[in-house]
Amino acid sequence: MEEIDLKELLQMFWSKKVQIIVVVAIFAIIGGVYSLMFVTPKYQASTTLLLATNSSSNNANGDSSITTTDVTLNSKLVSTYSKLVKSNKLVRTVISNLSLKMDEDELKKSVSVTAAEDTEVIEISVKNTDPVLATKIANEIAKVFIDNIKEFYGVENVHVVDVAEVPQSPYNINHAKDIMIFAFIGAIIAVVYVLLSNMLDTTIKSEDDIEKNFKLTVLTTIPLYDGTEYKRRRRN
């Protein structure tokens, strides 16, 4: 019985294949238009900082090699430094230095700080609709941050590994992904439509429907005859 139901289900979808394809195509087109015309492109610029041992702190023998204590201390400072990147003082300084036309909260929301787990690396990312401005802000934050660390801690243990470069493409736009998502939504809607239309359709289409719905045995059937073949022969 389950095989028959599955066969009927497949036949039902196959009979509606044109409608399903049309719905999926319409939603795919909507997804493409949405991605191209309604999504504001935003760019992300990132700079990477490294916490290294203080170059001025040598041991008694004049050896400047990194010790286990230095690594442990720097690892603990990563979380502290990550918080300082978005401090009010640093944000105000960056806004002033670059003469930005945005408030502190807006700038903070555009900045994200990521500390790689079990490492001494901090990544500062800035998102903005202007790729050049995002790059300038990221590099300026790194510069001001290093200056603040020198002021607060009196050490020079933060170094720039990678300066931010102007991004060439927006991070929030993926045309293929948007089209696939909308096409998938269209497929779901088309499937639901076919199922509902079949459930609400109570008309008798074959003898199998009579046997299934009314539990009656069909003794015979009368084929439909419109007289077309007879008329064609008579004309000939």
CSV table of C-alpha atoms in Angstrom, one decimal:
chain,number,residue,atom,x,y,z
A,1,MET,CA,0.0,0.0,0.0
A,2,GLU,CA,2.9,2.4,0.8
A,3,GLU,CA,4.4,1.8,-2.6
A,4,ILE,CA,1.1,2.6,-4.3
A,5,ASP,CA,0.8,5.8,-2.2
A,6,LEU,CA,4.4,6.8,-3.1
A,7,LYS,CA,3.7,6.1,-6.8
A,8,GLU,CA,0.6,8.3,-6.7
A,9,LEU,CA,2.5,11.0,-5.0
A,10,LEU,CA,5.2,11.0,-7.6
A,11,GLN,CA,2.6,11.0,-10.4
A,12,MET,CA,0.8,13.9,-8.7
A,13,PHE,CA,4.0,16.0,-8.7
A,14,TRP,CA,4.9,14.9,-12.2
A,15,SER,CA,1.5,16.0,-13.5
A,16,LYS,CA,2.1,19.4,-11.9
A,17,LYS,CA,5.8,19.7,-13.1
A,18,VAL,CA,5.2,22.7,-15.3
A,19,GLN,CA,3.6,24.7,-12.4
A,20,ILE,CA,6.4,23.7,-10.1
A,21,ILE,CA,9.1,24.8,-12.5
A,22,VAL,CA,7.3,28.1,-13.1
A,23,VAL,CA,7.0,28.9,-9.4
A,24,VAL,CA,10.7,28.0,-8.7
A,25,ALA,CA,11.8,30.1,-11.7
A,26,ILE,CA,9.8,33.1,-10.6
A,27,PHE,CA,11.2,32.9,-7.1
A,28,ALA,CA,14.8,32.5,-8.5
A,29,ILE,CA,14.3,35.7,-10.5
A,30,ILE,CA,13.0,37.5,-7.5
A,31,GLY,CA,16.1,36.4,-5.6
A,32,GLY,CA,18.3,37.7,-8.3
A,33,VAL,CA,16.6,41.0,-8.4
A,34,TYR,CA,16.7,41.3,-4.6
A,35,SER,CA,20.4,40.5,-4.5
A,36,LEU,CA,21.2,43.0,-7.3
A,37,MET,CA,19.0,45.9,-6.5
A,38,PHE,CA,17.9,45.8,-2.8
A,39,VAL,CA,21.0,44.7,-0.9
A,40,THR,CA,23.3,47.5,0.1
A,41,PRO,CA,26.9,46.3,-0.5
A,42,LYS,CA,29.1,46.4,2.6
A,43,TYR,CA,32.9,45.9,2.8
A,44,GLN,CA,35.0,44.5,5.5
A,45,ALA,CA,38.7,45.5,6.1
A,46,SER,CA,40.8,43.7,8.6
A,47,THR,CA,44.1,44.2,10.3
A,48,THR,CA,46.0,41.6,12.4
A,49,LEU,CA,47.9,42.4,15.6
A,50,LEU,CA,50.3,40.2,17.5
A,51,LEU,CA,51.2,40.3,21.2
A,52,ALA,CA,54.9,39.7,21.4
A,53,THR,CA,57.4,39.9,24.3
A,54,ASN,CA,58.6,43.4,25.2
A,55,SER,CA,61.8,44.0,23.3
A,56,SER,CA,63.2,46.2,26.1
A,57,SER,CA,62.8,43.6,28.8
A,58,ASN,CA,66.0,41.5,28.8
A,59,ASN,CA,67.1,39.2,31.5
A,60,ALA,CA,70.1,39.6,33.7
A,61,ASN,CA,72.4,38.0,31.1
A,62,GLY,CA,71.1,40.3,28.4
A,63,ASP,CA,69.2,37.6,26.7
A,64,SER,CA,66.1,38.8,24.9
A,65,SER,CA,64.6,35.4,24.1
A,66,ILE,CA,60.9,34.8,24.8
A,67,THR,CA,60.3,32.8,28.0
A,68,THR,CA,57.2,30.7,29.0
A,69,THR,CA,56.3,33.4,31.4
A,70,ASP,CA,56.2,36.0,28.6
A,71,VAL,CA,53.9,33.8,26.5
A,72,THR,CA,51.6,33.1,29.4
A,73,LEU,CA,51.3,36.8,30.3
A,74,ASN,CA,50.6,37.8,26.7
A,75,SER,CA,47.9,35.1,26.4
A,76,LYS,CA,46.2,36.6,29.4
A,77,LEU,CA,46.4,40.1,28.0
A,78,VAL,CA,44.7,39.1,24.7
A,79,SER,CA,41.2,39.3,26.2
A,80,THR,CA,42.0,42.6,28.0
A,81,TYR,CA,43.4,44.1,24.9
A,82,SER,CA,40.4,43.0,22.9
A,83,LYS,CA,38.1,45.0,25.2
A,84,LEU,CA,40.3,48.1,25.0
A,85,VAL,CA,40.0,48.1,21.2
A,86,LYS,CA,36.4,49.3,21.5
A,87,SER,CA,36.9,51.6,24.5
A,88,ASN,CA,35.3,55.1,24.4
A,89,LYS,CA,38.7,56.8,24.5
A,90,LEU,CA,40.1,54.9,21.5
A,91,VAL,CA,36.9,55.3,19.5
A,92,ARG,CA,36.8,59.1,20.2
A,93,THR,CA,40.4,59.4,19.1
A,94,VAL,CA,39.8,57.6,15.9
A,95,ILE,CA,36.8,59.7,15.1
A,96,SER,CA,38.8,62.8,15.7
A,97,ASN,CA,41.9,61.8,13.8
A,98,LEU,CA,39.9,60.8,10.7
A,99,SER,CA,37.2,63.5,11.1
A,100,LEU,CA,34.5,60.8,10.7
A,101,LYS,CA,30.9,61.9,10.4
A,102,MET,CA,29.6,59.2,12.7
A,103,ASP,CA,29.0,58.9,16.4
A,104,GLU,CA,30.7,56.6,18.9
A,105,ASP,CA,28.0,53.9,19.0
A,106,GLU,CA,27.9,53.7,15.2
A,107,LEU,CA,31.6,53.2,15.0
A,108,LYS,CA,31.6,50.6,17.7
A,109,LYS,CA,28.9,48.6,15.9
A,110,SER,CA,31.0,48.6,12.8
A,111,VAL,CA,34.1,47.2,14.6
A,112,SER,CA,34.6,43.6,15.6
A,113,VAL,CA,37.5,42.2,17.5
A,114,THR,CA,38.4,38.5,17.3
A,115,ALA,CA,41.0,36.8,19.4
A,116,ALA,CA,42.2,33.5,18.0
A,117,GLU,CA,41.8,30.8,20.6
A,118,ASP,CA,45.1,29.7,22.3
A,119,THR,CA,47.1,32.3,20.3
A,120,GLU,CA,48.4,35.8,20.8
A,121,VAL,CA,46.8,37.1,17.6
A,122,ILE,CA,44.0,39.8,17.6
A,123,GLU,CA,42.1,40.6,14.4
A,124,ILE,CA,40.3,43.9,14.1
A,125,SER,CA,37.7,44.1,11.4
A,126,VAL,CA,35.7,47.2,10.3
A,127,LYS,CA,32.5,47.0,8.1
A,128,ASN,CA,31.4,50.0,6.0
A,129,THR,CA,29.7,50.8,2.8
A,130,ASP,CA,32.8,52.5,1.6
A,131,PRO,CA,35.7,50.1,1.2
A,132,VAL,CA,38.4,52.8,1.4
A,133,LEU,CA,36.9,54.3,4.6
A,134,ALA,CA,36.7,50.8,6.2
A,135,THR,CA,40.4,50.3,5.5
A,136,LYS,CA,41.4,53.7,6.9
A,137,ILE,CA,39.4,53.1,10.1
A,138,ALA,CA,40.9,49.6,10.6
A,139,ASN,CA,44.4,50.9,10.3
A,140,GLU,CA,43.8,53.9,12.4
A,141,ILE,CA,42.3,51.8,15.2
A,142,ALA,CA,45.4,49.6,15.2
A,143,LYS,CA,47.6,52.7,15.4
A,144,VAL,CA,45.7,54.3,18.2
A,145,PHE,CA,45.4,51.0,20.0
A,146,ILE,CA,49.2,50.5,20.0
A,147,ASP,CA,49.7,54.1,21.2
A,148,ASN,CA,47.2,53.5,24.1
A,149,ILE,CA,49.0,50.3,25.1
A,150,LYS,CA,52.3,52.2,25.4
A,151,GLU,CA,50.5,54.8,27.5
A,152,PHE,CA,48.7,52.4,29.8
A,153,TYR,CA,51.2,49.7,30.3
A,154,GLY,CA,54.5,51.4,29.3
A,155,VAL,CA,55.4,48.5,27.0
A,156,GLU,CA,55.7,47.9,23.3
A,157,ASN,CA,54.4,44.3,23.0
A,158,VAL,CA,51.8,44.9,20.3
A,159,HIS,CA,52.9,44.7,16.7
A,160,VAL,CA,51.0,44.9,13.4
A,161,VAL,CA,51.3,41.7,11.4
A,162,ASP,CA,49.0,42.6,8.5
A,163,VAL,CA,47.8,46.0,7.7
A,164,ALA,CA,44.2,46.4,6.4
A,165,GLU,CA,43.9,46.4,2.6
A,166,VAL,CA,41.1,47.8,0.5
A,167,PRO,CA,38.5,45.0,-0.1
A,168,GLN,CA,37.6,44.4,-3.7
A,169,SER,CA,34.2,42.8,-3.2
A,170,PRO,CA,31.4,43.2,-0.6
A,171,TYR,CA,31.2,40.6,2.1
A,172,ASN,CA,27.4,40.6,2.4
A,173,ILE,CA,26.5,39.9,-1.2
A,174,ASN,CA,26.4,36.4,-2.8
A,175,HIS,CA,24.2,36.4,-5.9
A,176,ALA,CA,24.3,32.6,-6.4
A,177,LYS,CA,23.5,32.0,-2.7
A,178,ASP,CA,20.5,34.4,-2.8
A,179,ILE,CA,19.1,32.9,-5.9
A,180,MET,CA,19.4,29.4,-4.5
A,181,ILE,CA,17.7,30.4,-1.3
A,182,PHE,CA,14.8,32.0,-3.1
A,183,ALA,CA,14.5,29.1,-5.5
A,184,PHE,CA,14.4,26.7,-2.5
A,185,ILE,CA,11.6,28.8,-1.0
A,186,GLY,CA,9.8,28.7,-4.3
A,187,ALA,CA,10.1,24.9,-4.4
A,188,ILE,CA,8.7,24.5,-0.9
A,189,ILE,CA,5.7,26.8,-1.8
A,190,ALA,CA,5.1,24.9,-5.0
A,191,VAL,CA,5.1,21.5,-3.2
A,192,VAL,CA,2.7,22.8,-0.6
A,193,TYR,CA,0.5,24.2,-3.3
A,194,VAL,CA,0.4,20.8,-5.1
A,195,LEU,CA,-0.4,18.9,-1.9
A,196,LEU,CA,-3.1,21.3,-0.8
A,197,SER,CA,-4.7,21.4,-4.3
A,198,ASN,CA,-4.8,17.6,-4.4
A,199,MET,CA,-6.2,17.3,-0.9
A,200,LEU,CA,-9.0,19.8,-1.7
A,201,ASP,CA,-9.8,18.2,-5.0
A,202,THR,CA,-12.7,15.8,-4.4
A,203,THR,CA,-13.5,15.0,-8.0
A,204,ILE,CA,-13.5,11.4,-9.3
A,205,LYS,CA,-10.9,11.0,-12.0
A,206,SER,CA,-10.6,7.2,-12.3
A,207,GLU,CA,-12.1,3.9,-11.3
A,208,ASP,CA,-9.3,3.6,-8.7
A,209,ASP,CA,-10.7,6.7,-6.9
A,210,ILE,CA,-14.2,5.0,-6.6
A,211,GLU,CA,-12.7,1.8,-5.2
A,212,LYS,CA,-10.5,3.7,-2.8
A,213,ASN,CA,-12.9,6.3,-1.6
A,214,PHE,CA,-16.2,4.4,-1.7
A,215,LYS,CA,-15.0,0.8,-1.2
A,216,LEU,CA,-17.0,-0.2,-4.3
A,217,THR,CA,-16.0,-2.6,-7.0
A,218,VAL,CA,-16.1,-1.2,-10.5
A,219,LEU,CA,-17.7,-3.7,-12.9
A,220,THR,CA,-17.2,-1.8,-16.1
A,221,THR,CA,-16.2,1.5,-17.6
A,222,ILE,CA,-17.5,3.5,-20.5
A,223,PRO,CA,-14.9,5.4,-22.5
A,224,LEU,CA,-15.5,9.0,-23.5
A,225,TYR,CA,-16.4,9.4,-27.1
A,226,ASP,CA,-16.6,12.7,-28.8
A,227,GLY,CA,-17.2,11.5,-32.4
A,228,THR,CA,-14.0,13.1,-33.8
A,229,GLU,CA,-12.7,10.0,-35.4
A,230,TYR,CA,-16.1,9.3,-37.0
A,231,LYS,CA,-16.4,12.8,-38.4
A,232,ARG,CA,-12.9,12.6,-39.9
A,233,ARG,CA,-13.7,9.3,-41.6
A,234,ARG,CA,-17.0,10.7,-42.9
A,235,ARG,CA,-15.3,13.7,-44.4
A,236,ASN,CA,-12.7,11.5,-46.1
